[in-house]
mmCIF file of C-alpha atoms and ligand atoms in Angstrom:
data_model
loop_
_atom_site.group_PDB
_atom_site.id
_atom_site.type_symbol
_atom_site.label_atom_id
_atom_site.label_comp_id
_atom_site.label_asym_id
_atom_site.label_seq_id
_atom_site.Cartn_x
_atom_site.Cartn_y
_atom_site.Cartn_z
ATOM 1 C CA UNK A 25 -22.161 16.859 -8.042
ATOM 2 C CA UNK A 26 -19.763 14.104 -8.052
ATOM 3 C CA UNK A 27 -16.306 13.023 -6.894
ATOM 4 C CA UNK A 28 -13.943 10.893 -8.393
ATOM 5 C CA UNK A 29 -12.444 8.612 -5.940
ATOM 6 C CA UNK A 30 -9.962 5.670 -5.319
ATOM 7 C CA UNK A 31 -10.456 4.414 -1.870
ATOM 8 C CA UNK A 32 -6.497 3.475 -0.474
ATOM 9 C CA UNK A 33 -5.300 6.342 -2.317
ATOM 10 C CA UNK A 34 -3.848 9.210 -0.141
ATOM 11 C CA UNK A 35 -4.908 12.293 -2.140
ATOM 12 C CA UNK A 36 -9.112 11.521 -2.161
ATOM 13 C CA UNK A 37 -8.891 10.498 1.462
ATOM 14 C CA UNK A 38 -7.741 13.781 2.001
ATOM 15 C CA UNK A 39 -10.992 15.067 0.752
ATOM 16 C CA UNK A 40 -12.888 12.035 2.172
ATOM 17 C CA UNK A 41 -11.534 13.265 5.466
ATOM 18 C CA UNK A 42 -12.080 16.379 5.225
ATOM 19 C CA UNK A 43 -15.665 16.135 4.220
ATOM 20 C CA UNK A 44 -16.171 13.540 7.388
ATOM 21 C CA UNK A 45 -15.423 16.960 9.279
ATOM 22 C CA UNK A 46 -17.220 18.605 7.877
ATOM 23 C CA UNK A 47 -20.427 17.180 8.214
ATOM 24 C CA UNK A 48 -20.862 16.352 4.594
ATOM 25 C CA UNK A 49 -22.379 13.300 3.791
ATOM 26 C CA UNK A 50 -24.636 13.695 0.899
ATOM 27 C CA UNK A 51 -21.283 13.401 -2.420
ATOM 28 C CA UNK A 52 -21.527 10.540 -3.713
ATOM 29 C CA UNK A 53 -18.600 8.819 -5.122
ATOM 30 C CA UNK A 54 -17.258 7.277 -8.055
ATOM 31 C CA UNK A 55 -14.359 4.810 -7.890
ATOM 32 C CA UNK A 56 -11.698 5.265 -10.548
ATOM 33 C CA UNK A 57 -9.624 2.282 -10.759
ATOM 34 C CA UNK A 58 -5.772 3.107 -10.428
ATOM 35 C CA UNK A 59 -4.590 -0.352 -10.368
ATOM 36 C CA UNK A 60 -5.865 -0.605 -14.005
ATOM 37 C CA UNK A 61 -4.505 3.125 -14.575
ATOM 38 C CA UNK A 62 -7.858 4.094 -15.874
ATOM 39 C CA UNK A 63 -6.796 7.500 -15.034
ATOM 40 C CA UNK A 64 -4.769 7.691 -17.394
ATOM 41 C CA UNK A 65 -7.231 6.632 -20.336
ATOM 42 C CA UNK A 66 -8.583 9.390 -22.652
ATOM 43 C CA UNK A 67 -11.743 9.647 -20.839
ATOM 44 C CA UNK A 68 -10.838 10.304 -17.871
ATOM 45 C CA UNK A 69 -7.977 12.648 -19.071
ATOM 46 C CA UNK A 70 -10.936 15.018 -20.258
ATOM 47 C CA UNK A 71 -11.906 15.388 -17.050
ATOM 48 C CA UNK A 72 -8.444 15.573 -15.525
ATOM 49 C CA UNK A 73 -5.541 16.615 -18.127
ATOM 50 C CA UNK A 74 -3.277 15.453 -15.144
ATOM 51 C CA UNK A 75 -4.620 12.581 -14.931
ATOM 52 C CA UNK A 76 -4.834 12.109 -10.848
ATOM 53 C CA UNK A 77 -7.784 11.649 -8.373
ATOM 54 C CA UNK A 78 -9.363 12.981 -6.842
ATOM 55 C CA UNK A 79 -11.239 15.316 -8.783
ATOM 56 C CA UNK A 80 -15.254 17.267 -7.889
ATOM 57 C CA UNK A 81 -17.094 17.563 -10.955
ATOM 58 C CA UNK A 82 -20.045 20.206 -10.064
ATOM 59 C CA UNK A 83 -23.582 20.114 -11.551
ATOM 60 C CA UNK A 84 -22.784 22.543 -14.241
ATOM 61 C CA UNK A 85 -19.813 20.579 -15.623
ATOM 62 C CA UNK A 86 -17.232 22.431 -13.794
ATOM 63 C CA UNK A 87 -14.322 19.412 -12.753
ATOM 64 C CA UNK A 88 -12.462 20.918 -9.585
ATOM 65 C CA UNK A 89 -8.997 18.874 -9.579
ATOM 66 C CA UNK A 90 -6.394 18.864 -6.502
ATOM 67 C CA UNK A 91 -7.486 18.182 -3.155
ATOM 68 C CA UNK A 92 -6.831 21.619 -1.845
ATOM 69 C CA UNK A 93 -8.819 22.970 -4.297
ATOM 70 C CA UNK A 94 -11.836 20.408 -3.540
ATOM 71 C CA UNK A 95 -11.034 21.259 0.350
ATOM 72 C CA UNK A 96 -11.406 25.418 0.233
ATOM 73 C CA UNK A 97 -14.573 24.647 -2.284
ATOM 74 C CA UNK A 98 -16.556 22.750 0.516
ATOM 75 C CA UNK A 99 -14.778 25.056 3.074
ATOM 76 C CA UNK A 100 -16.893 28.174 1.448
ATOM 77 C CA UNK A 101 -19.750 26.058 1.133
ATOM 78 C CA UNK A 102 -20.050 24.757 4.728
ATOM 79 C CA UNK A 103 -17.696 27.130 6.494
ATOM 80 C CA UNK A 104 -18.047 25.382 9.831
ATOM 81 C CA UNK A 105 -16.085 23.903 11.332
ATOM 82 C CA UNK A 106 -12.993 25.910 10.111
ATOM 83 C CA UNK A 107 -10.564 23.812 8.645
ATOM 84 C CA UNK A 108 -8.676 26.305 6.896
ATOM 85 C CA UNK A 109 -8.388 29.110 9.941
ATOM 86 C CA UNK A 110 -10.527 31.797 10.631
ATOM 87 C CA UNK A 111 -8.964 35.208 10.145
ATOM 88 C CA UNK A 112 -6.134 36.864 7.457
ATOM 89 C CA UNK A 113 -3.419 35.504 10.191
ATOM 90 C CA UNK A 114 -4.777 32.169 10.921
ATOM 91 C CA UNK A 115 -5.652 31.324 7.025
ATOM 92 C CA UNK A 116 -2.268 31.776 6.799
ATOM 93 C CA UNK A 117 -0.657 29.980 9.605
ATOM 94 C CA UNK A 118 -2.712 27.004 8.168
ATOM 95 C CA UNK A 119 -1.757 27.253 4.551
ATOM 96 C CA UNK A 120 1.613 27.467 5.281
ATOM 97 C CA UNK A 121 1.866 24.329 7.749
ATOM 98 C CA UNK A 122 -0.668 22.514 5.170
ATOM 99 C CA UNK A 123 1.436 23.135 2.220
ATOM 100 C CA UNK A 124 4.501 22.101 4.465
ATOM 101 C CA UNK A 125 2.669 18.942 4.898
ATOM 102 C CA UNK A 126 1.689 18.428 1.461
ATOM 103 C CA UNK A 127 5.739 19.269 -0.043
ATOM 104 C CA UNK A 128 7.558 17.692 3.185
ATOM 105 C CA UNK A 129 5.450 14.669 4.371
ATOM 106 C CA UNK A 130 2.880 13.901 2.073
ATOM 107 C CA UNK A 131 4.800 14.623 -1.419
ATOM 108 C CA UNK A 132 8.157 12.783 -0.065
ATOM 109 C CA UNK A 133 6.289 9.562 0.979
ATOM 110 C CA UNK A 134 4.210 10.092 -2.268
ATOM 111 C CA UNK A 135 8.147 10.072 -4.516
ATOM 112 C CA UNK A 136 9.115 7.425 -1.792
ATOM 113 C CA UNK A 137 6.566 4.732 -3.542
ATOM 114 C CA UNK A 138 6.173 6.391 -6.805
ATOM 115 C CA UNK A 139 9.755 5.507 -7.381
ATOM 116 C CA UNK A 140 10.349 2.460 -5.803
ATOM 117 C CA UNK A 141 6.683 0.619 -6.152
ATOM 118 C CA UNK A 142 5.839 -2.014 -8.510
ATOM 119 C CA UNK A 143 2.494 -0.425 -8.933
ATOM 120 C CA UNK A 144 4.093 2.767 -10.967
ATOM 121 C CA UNK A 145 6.437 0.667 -12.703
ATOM 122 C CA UNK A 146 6.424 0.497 -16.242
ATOM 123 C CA UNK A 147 3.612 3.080 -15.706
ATOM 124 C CA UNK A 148 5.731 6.630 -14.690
ATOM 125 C CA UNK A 149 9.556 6.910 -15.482
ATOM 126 C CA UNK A 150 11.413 5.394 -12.345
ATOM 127 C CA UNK A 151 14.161 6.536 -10.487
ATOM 128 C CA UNK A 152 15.103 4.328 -7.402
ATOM 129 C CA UNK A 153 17.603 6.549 -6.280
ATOM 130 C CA UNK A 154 15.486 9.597 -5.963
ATOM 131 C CA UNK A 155 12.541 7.481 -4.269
ATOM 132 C CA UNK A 156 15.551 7.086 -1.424
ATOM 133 C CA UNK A 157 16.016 10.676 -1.416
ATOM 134 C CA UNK A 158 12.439 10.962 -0.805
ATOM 135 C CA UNK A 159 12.459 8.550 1.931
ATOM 136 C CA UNK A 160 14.878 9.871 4.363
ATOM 137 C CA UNK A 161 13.424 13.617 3.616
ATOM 138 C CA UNK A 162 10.258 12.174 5.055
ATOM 139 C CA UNK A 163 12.194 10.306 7.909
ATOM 140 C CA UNK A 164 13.703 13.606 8.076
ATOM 141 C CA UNK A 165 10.951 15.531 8.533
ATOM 142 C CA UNK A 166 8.952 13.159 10.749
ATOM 143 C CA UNK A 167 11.891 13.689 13.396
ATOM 144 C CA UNK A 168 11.224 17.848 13.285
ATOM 145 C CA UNK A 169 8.100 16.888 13.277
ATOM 146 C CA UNK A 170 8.226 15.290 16.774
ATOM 147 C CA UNK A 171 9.653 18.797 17.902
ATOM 148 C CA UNK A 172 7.163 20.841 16.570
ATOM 149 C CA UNK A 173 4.772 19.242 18.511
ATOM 150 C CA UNK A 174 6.184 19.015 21.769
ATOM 151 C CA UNK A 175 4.457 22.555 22.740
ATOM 152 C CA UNK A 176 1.323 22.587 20.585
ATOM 153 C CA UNK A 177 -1.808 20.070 20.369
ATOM 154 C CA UNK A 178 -1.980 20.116 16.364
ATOM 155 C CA UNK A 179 0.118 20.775 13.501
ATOM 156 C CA UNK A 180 -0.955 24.394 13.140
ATOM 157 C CA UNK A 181 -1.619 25.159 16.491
ATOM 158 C CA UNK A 182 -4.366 24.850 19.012
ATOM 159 C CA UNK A 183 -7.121 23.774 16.579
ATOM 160 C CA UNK A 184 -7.237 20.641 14.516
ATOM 161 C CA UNK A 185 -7.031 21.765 10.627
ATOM 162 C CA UNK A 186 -6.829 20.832 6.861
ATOM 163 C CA UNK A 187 -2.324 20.628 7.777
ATOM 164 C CA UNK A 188 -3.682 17.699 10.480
ATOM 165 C CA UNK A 189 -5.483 15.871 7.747
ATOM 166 C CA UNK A 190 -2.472 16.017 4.851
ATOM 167 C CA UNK A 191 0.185 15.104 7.534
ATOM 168 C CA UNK A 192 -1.561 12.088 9.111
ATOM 169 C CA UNK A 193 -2.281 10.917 5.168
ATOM 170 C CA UNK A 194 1.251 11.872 4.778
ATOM 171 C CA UNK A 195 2.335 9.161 7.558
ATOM 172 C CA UNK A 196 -0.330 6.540 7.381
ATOM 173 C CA UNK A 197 1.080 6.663 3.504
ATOM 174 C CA UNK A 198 4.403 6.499 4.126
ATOM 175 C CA UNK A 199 4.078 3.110 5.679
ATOM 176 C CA UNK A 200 3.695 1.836 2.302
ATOM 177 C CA UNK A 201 7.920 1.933 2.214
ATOM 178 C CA UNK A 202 8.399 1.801 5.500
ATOM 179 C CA UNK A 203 8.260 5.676 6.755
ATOM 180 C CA UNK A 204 7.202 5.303 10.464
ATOM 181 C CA UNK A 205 6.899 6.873 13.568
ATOM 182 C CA UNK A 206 10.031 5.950 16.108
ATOM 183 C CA UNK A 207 9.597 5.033 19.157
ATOM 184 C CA UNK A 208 10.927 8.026 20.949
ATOM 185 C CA UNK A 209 8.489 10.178 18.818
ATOM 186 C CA UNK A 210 6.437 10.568 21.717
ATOM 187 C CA UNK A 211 4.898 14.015 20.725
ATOM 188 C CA UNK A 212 4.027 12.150 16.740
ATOM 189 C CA UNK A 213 3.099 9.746 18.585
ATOM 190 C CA UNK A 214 0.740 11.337 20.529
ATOM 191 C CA UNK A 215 -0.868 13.595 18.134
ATOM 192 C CA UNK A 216 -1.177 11.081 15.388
ATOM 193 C CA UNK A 217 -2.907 8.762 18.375
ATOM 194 C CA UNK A 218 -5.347 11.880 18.907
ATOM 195 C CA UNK A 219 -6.115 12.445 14.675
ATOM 196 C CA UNK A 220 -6.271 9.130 14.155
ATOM 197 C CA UNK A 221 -9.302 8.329 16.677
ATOM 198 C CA UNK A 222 -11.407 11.054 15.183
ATOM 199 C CA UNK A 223 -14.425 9.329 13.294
ATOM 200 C CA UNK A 224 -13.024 11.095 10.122
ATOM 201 C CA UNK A 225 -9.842 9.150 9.857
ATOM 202 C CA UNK A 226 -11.909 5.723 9.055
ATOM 203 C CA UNK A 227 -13.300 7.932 5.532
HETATM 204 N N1 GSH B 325 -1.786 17.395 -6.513
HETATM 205 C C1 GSH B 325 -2.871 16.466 -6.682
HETATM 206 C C2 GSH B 325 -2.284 15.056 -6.751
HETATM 207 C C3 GSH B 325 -3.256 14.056 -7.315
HETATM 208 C C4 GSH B 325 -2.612 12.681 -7.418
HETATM 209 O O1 GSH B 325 -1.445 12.538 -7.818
HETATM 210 N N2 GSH B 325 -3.390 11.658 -7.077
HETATM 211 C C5 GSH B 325 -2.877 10.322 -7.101
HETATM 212 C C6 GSH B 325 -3.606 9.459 -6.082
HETATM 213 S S1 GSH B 325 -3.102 9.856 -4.454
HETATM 214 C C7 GSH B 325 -3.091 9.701 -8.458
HETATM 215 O O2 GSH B 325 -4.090 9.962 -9.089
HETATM 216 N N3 GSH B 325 -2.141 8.847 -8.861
HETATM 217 C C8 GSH B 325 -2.242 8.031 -10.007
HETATM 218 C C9 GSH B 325 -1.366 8.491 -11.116
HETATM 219 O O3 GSH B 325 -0.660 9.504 -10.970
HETATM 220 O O4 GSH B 325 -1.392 7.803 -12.143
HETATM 221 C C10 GSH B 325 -3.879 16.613 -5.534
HETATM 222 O O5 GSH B 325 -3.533 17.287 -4.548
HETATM 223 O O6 GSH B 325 -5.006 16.138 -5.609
#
């Protein structure tokens, strides 16, 4: 078992977080240069027709691609601690407020730099406009954010879950154009104090 890996990426830390707490310690990782797009060579596209990291390959030859998919693999693996809720209702409470995190936070800062960074360009198709689009959803969203969690410790609730991981990617990604926590976020602030002292957040 493997995982392919780009270290300042925000989709493998996902799993690199989420692995950190877990427990899980014994993947090994192999880096897959983005900067030189080697993603998007022929090899790797045989392990990942879409071409993005990070992907599990298994022992057998199986290659597990998308994070979430990586996440609920090692969640029925190593089941504790839950990260992905514990009973019909809480499974999903957390998939909803994950995959608001992944569409809202994490997928708006992700078309904020896609579209606006010199690292995609000549790479993807461009659209400057829409990166700005993406950018002030995100802003948006950071601001309901800071309401959301005025009456509850983490994003789904009362327990820290997979939604706490993708949203505090989400934001420590957005920086990358400037997305950022205001000042009078106090609740944001607060919570993404709280995730980002865990020992996980460093993976
Ligand atoms: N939906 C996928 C997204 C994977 C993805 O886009 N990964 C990015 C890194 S964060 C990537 O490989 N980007 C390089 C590229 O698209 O060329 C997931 O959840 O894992």
């Amino acid at each position: 078992m493997k995982i392919y890996d780009f270290v300042g990426a925000p989709n493998p830390r996902r799993v690199r977080v989420f692995l950190a707490e877990k427990g899980i310690s014994n993947v090994p990782f192999e880096q897959v240069n983005l900067a030189t797009a080697d993603n998007r060579k022929p090899e790797f596209l045989k392990i990942n027709p879409m071409g993005g990291i990070p992907v599990l390959e298994l022992d057998d030859g199986t290659h597990i691609a998308e994070s979430v998919a990586i996440c609920r693999y090692f969640e029925d693996l190593k089941p504790e601690p839950r990260l992905m809720g514990v009973d019909a209702k809480d499974k999903a409470v957390v998939e909803m407020w994950n995959r608001r995190m992944e569409f809202e936070v994490l997928g708006m800062a992700a078309g904020s730099f896609r579209n606006t960074s010199d690292f995609f360009k000549g790479r993807i198709p461009q659209v400057k406009e829409y990166g700005e689009v993406c950018k002030n959803a995100a802003v948006k969203r950071l601001e309901w954010l800071d309401t959301v969690l005025a009456d509850r410790e983490f994003i789904a609730g009362s327990r820290y879950t997979i939604a706490d991981i993708t949203a505090l990617i989400g934001i420590d990604f957005g920086r990358t154009t400037q997305i950022r926590i205001q000042e009078n976020q106090k609740n944001l602030a607060r919570w993404h104090q709280a995730v980002s002292s865990r020992p996980s957040a460093k993976a």
